[in-house]
Amino acid sequence: MPTLLITGANRGIGLELTRRYAADGWQVIACCRDPQAASALQAVPGKVIMETLDVADYAAVDRLAAAYAGTPIDLLLNNAGIYGNRDGSLKISDFDTYLKVLQVNSVAPMKLALAMLPSLKQAKAAKIATISSRMGSITHGSGGSYVYRASKAAINAAMHNLALDLKPAGITCIVLHPGWVKTDMGGAGADIDVATSAAGLKRVVDGAAMADTGKFFNYDGSEIPW
């Protein structure tokens, strides 16, 4: 039974990915800040282990890694993320929020990847997949949303270079754009629903091999320029 560790598993894309991997027979270590309040996650059938985790609590990340030190992790899926304030162009309304967004979106996925590295190395052909956004692509930059864009550009750069360093260990590391999805973050006017995004993301992740490491993929499998 392969094992997935996923963050932000209590709602939206994270919840749907948890459902899909559990349905495929995976053991899923489903992390969120308040599992007791995550009724939809509690209802997911299959081998789902819920863990309390605030990804910005780096001591808690270390404790989680220690708890699973003897468990091979086949897939680490960094899904948790926040948007921050919805500022337009020429405005950042709160720089403390800016730092919080960077902490959650940029620093936490790297902390998790490095903390879980011993467990990833115990698995055969392990993978790290990080949910980013096309808004972090410098090529596709269109102005505004500086905080969110910066946080995603930062994790894109970090994961691309982590992928290079993990090649000798045989660990595939990719970055993913989920599409503009009808979630709490994406809003009701978004392009696609959660099921469409999650199904596409799972196909990309499941099909990813070492030849794909260090790349940035859309949920439909097309590659996105940095």
Short mmCIF file of C-alpha atoms in Angstrom, two decimals:
data_model
loop_
_atom_site.label_atom_id
_atom_site.label_comp_id
_atom_site.label_asym_id
_atom_site.label_seq_id
_atom_site.Cartn_x
_atom_site.Cartn_y
_atom_site.Cartn_z
CA MET A 1 0.00 0.00 0.00
CA PRO A 2 1.67 3.26 -1.11
CA THR A 3 1.51 6.24 1.24
CA LEU A 4 0.61 9.85 0.50
CA LEU A 5 1.16 12.73 2.90
CA ILE A 6 -0.97 15.73 1.92
CA THR A 7 -1.45 19.14 3.54
CA GLY A 8 -4.60 21.23 3.43
CA ALA A 9 -6.63 18.02 3.21
CA ASN A 10 -9.83 19.25 4.84
CA ARG A 11 -11.42 21.10 1.91
CA GLY A 12 -11.31 21.95 -1.76
CA ILE A 13 -8.63 20.37 -3.91
CA GLY A 14 -6.87 18.76 -0.94
CA LEU A 15 -10.03 16.99 0.17
CA GLU A 16 -10.80 15.76 -3.34
CA LEU A 17 -7.25 14.48 -3.82
CA THR A 18 -7.50 12.69 -0.47
CA ARG A 19 -10.71 11.01 -1.63
CA ARG A 20 -9.21 9.94 -4.95
CA TYR A 21 -5.99 8.52 -3.55
CA ALA A 22 -7.81 6.71 -0.74
CA ALA A 23 -10.20 5.24 -3.33
CA ASP A 24 -7.18 3.99 -5.27
CA GLY A 25 -5.99 2.03 -2.25
CA TRP A 26 -3.40 4.43 -0.91
CA GLN A 27 -2.79 5.09 2.76
CA VAL A 28 -3.34 8.84 3.10
CA ILE A 29 -1.84 10.89 5.90
CA ALA A 30 -4.24 13.84 5.68
CA CYS A 31 -3.00 16.96 7.43
CA CYS A 32 -5.01 20.04 8.35
CA ARG A 33 -5.14 22.55 11.18
CA ASP A 34 -8.26 21.18 12.88
CA PRO A 35 -9.16 17.57 12.03
CA GLN A 36 -11.93 17.51 14.66
CA ALA A 37 -13.80 20.18 12.69
CA ALA A 38 -13.12 18.52 9.31
CA SER A 39 -16.34 16.53 8.99
CA ALA A 40 -15.96 15.97 5.23
CA LEU A 41 -12.44 14.63 5.73
CA GLN A 42 -13.62 12.38 8.55
CA ALA A 43 -16.17 10.86 6.17
CA VAL A 44 -13.63 9.85 3.50
CA PRO A 45 -13.62 6.04 3.21
CA GLY A 46 -10.39 4.08 3.09
CA LYS A 47 -7.12 4.17 4.96
CA VAL A 48 -7.04 7.85 5.97
CA ILE A 49 -5.00 8.98 8.96
CA MET A 50 -5.80 12.52 10.04
CA GLU A 51 -3.02 14.61 11.53
CA THR A 52 -3.19 18.06 13.10
CA LEU A 53 -0.75 20.35 11.33
CA ASP A 54 -0.36 24.07 10.85
CA VAL A 55 2.24 24.12 8.07
CA ALA A 56 3.61 27.43 9.36
CA ASP A 57 4.43 25.79 12.71
CA TYR A 58 7.83 24.43 11.81
CA ALA A 59 8.31 22.66 15.14
CA ALA A 60 5.05 20.80 14.44
CA VAL A 61 6.41 19.82 11.02
CA ASP A 62 9.48 18.35 12.72
CA ARG A 63 7.29 16.41 15.15
CA LEU A 64 5.23 15.04 12.27
CA ALA A 65 8.38 13.95 10.44
CA ALA A 66 9.67 12.24 13.58
CA ALA A 67 6.36 10.41 14.05
CA TYR A 68 6.64 8.94 10.53
CA ALA A 69 10.40 8.45 10.51
CA GLY A 70 9.99 4.72 9.90
CA THR A 71 7.26 5.05 7.28
CA PRO A 72 8.18 5.21 3.59
CA ILE A 73 6.37 8.18 2.01
CA ASP A 74 5.74 7.60 -1.69
CA LEU A 75 4.24 11.01 -2.36
CA LEU A 76 4.41 14.31 -0.52
CA LEU A 77 1.74 16.66 -1.80
CA ASN A 78 2.15 20.26 -0.65
CA ASN A 79 -1.37 21.60 -1.08
CA ALA A 80 -1.95 24.02 1.81
CA GLY A 81 -1.85 27.67 0.80
CA ILE A 82 -3.36 31.10 1.43
CA TYR A 83 -3.97 34.12 -0.77
CA GLY A 84 -3.74 37.03 1.64
CA ASN A 85 -5.38 40.37 0.97
CA ARG A 86 -6.86 40.86 -2.48
CA ASP A 87 -4.99 44.03 -3.34
CA GLY A 88 -4.98 45.45 -6.83
CA SER A 89 -2.11 47.16 -8.59
CA LEU A 90 0.27 49.56 -6.83
CA LYS A 91 -0.89 48.44 -3.39
CA ILE A 92 0.15 46.11 -0.59
CA SER A 93 -2.25 46.82 2.26
CA ASP A 94 -0.54 44.82 5.01
CA PHE A 95 3.10 43.80 5.05
CA ASP A 96 2.62 41.50 8.04
CA THR A 97 0.15 39.56 5.89
CA TYR A 98 2.74 39.57 3.10
CA LEU A 99 5.16 37.77 5.42
CA LYS A 100 2.46 35.29 6.50
CA VAL A 101 1.65 34.42 2.88
CA LEU A 102 5.33 33.84 2.19
CA GLN A 103 5.59 31.72 5.32
CA VAL A 104 2.72 29.43 4.30
CA ASN A 105 3.13 29.35 0.51
CA SER A 106 6.91 29.57 0.09
CA VAL A 107 8.68 28.45 3.26
CA ALA A 108 6.37 25.71 4.55
CA PRO A 109 6.52 23.46 1.46
CA MET A 110 10.32 23.51 1.59
CA LYS A 111 10.29 22.82 5.32
CA LEU A 112 7.99 19.84 4.76
CA ALA A 113 10.03 18.51 1.86
CA LEU A 114 13.29 18.63 3.78
CA ALA A 115 11.78 17.33 7.03
CA MET A 116 10.13 14.39 5.26
CA LEU A 117 13.18 13.59 3.14
CA PRO A 118 14.25 10.55 5.23
CA SER A 119 10.81 8.98 4.75
CA LEU A 120 10.76 9.88 1.04
CA LYS A 121 14.16 8.21 0.61
CA GLN A 122 12.76 5.01 2.14
CA ALA A 123 10.22 4.72 -0.67
CA LYS A 124 10.99 3.53 -4.19
CA ALA A 125 10.78 6.35 -6.76
CA ALA A 126 9.17 8.83 -4.35
CA LYS A 127 7.63 12.09 -5.56
CA ILE A 128 7.15 15.60 -4.24
CA ALA A 129 4.34 17.58 -5.85
CA THR A 130 3.63 21.17 -4.87
CA ILE A 131 0.45 23.04 -5.73
CA SER A 132 1.59 26.44 -6.95
CA SER A 133 -0.11 28.75 -9.45
CA ARG A 134 0.42 30.14 -12.89
CA MET A 135 0.31 33.49 -11.12
CA GLY A 136 3.83 32.66 -9.97
CA SER A 137 5.06 32.44 -13.56
CA ILE A 138 7.15 35.48 -14.47
CA THR A 139 6.46 34.81 -18.15
CA HIS A 140 2.71 35.05 -17.54
CA GLY A 141 2.87 38.03 -15.17
CA SER A 142 0.13 40.59 -15.79
CA GLY A 143 0.58 42.99 -12.88
CA GLY A 144 -1.02 43.32 -9.47
CA SER A 145 -1.51 40.62 -6.79
CA TYR A 146 2.12 41.14 -5.79
CA VAL A 147 2.00 39.16 -2.55
CA TYR A 148 0.44 35.97 -3.90
CA ARG A 149 2.49 36.11 -7.10
CA ALA A 150 5.72 36.58 -5.15
CA SER A 151 4.94 33.66 -2.83
CA LYS A 152 4.30 31.32 -5.73
CA ALA A 153 7.31 32.50 -7.73
CA ALA A 154 9.44 31.83 -4.65
CA ILE A 155 8.26 28.26 -4.17
CA ASN A 156 8.59 27.62 -7.91
CA ALA A 157 12.25 28.62 -7.79
CA ALA A 158 12.93 26.64 -4.61
CA MET A 159 11.26 23.46 -5.87
CA HIS A 160 12.98 23.66 -9.25
CA ASN A 161 16.36 23.72 -7.54
CA LEU A 162 15.36 21.08 -5.00
CA ALA A 163 14.47 18.86 -7.95
CA LEU A 164 18.01 19.20 -9.29
CA ASP A 165 19.50 18.26 -5.92
CA LEU A 166 17.20 15.25 -5.47
CA LYS A 167 17.98 13.67 -8.83
CA PRO A 168 20.73 11.45 -7.37
CA ALA A 169 18.22 10.14 -4.81
CA GLY A 170 15.74 9.25 -7.56
CA ILE A 171 13.02 11.53 -6.14
CA THR A 172 10.85 13.30 -8.70
CA CYS A 173 9.88 16.86 -7.77
CA ILE A 174 7.29 18.82 -9.76
CA VAL A 175 5.23 22.00 -9.40
CA LEU A 176 1.57 22.19 -10.40
CA HIS A 177 -1.00 24.79 -11.42
CA PRO A 178 -4.47 23.54 -10.44
CA GLY A 179 -6.32 25.85 -12.81
CA TRP A 180 -8.69 28.59 -11.73
CA VAL A 181 -10.88 26.45 -9.50
CA LYS A 182 -14.24 27.02 -7.83
CA THR A 183 -12.96 26.86 -4.25
CA ASP A 184 -13.06 29.28 -1.31
CA MET A 185 -9.94 30.89 -2.78
CA GLY A 186 -10.90 30.77 -6.45
CA GLY A 187 -14.51 31.88 -6.03
CA ALA A 188 -17.73 30.87 -7.73
CA GLY A 189 -16.77 32.55 -11.02
CA ALA A 190 -13.73 30.35 -11.62
CA ASP A 191 -13.26 28.24 -14.76
CA ILE A 192 -13.39 24.66 -13.47
CA ASP A 193 -14.75 22.68 -10.56
CA VAL A 194 -12.75 20.89 -7.91
CA ALA A 195 -13.31 17.43 -9.37
CA THR A 196 -11.92 18.46 -12.78
CA SER A 197 -8.85 20.03 -11.21
CA ALA A 198 -8.14 17.15 -8.84
CA ALA A 199 -8.60 14.51 -11.55
CA GLY A 200 -6.15 16.33 -13.81
CA LEU A 201 -3.63 16.93 -11.04
CA LYS A 202 -3.72 13.26 -10.06
CA ARG A 203 -3.11 12.17 -13.66
CA VAL A 204 -0.10 14.47 -13.90
CA VAL A 205 1.33 13.37 -10.55
CA ASP A 206 0.75 9.67 -11.16
CA GLY A 207 2.37 9.89 -14.59
CA ALA A 208 5.35 11.98 -13.51
CA ALA A 209 8.76 10.35 -13.85
CA MET A 210 12.34 11.43 -13.38
CA ALA A 211 12.35 12.93 -16.88
CA ASP A 212 9.73 15.40 -15.61
CA THR A 213 11.52 16.48 -12.45
CA GLY A 214 11.97 20.19 -12.02
CA LYS A 215 9.10 21.07 -14.36
CA PHE A 216 5.98 23.21 -13.90
CA PHE A 217 2.75 21.59 -15.12
CA ASN A 218 -0.82 22.72 -15.65
CA TYR A 219 -3.54 20.39 -14.34
CA ASP A 220 -4.16 19.29 -17.95
CA GLY A 221 -0.58 18.06 -18.32
CA SER A 222 0.75 20.93 -20.42
CA GLU A 223 3.99 22.53 -19.30
CA ILE A 224 4.03 26.12 -18.02
CA PRO A 225 7.03 28.42 -18.53
CA TRP A 226 8.69 29.77 -15.41
#
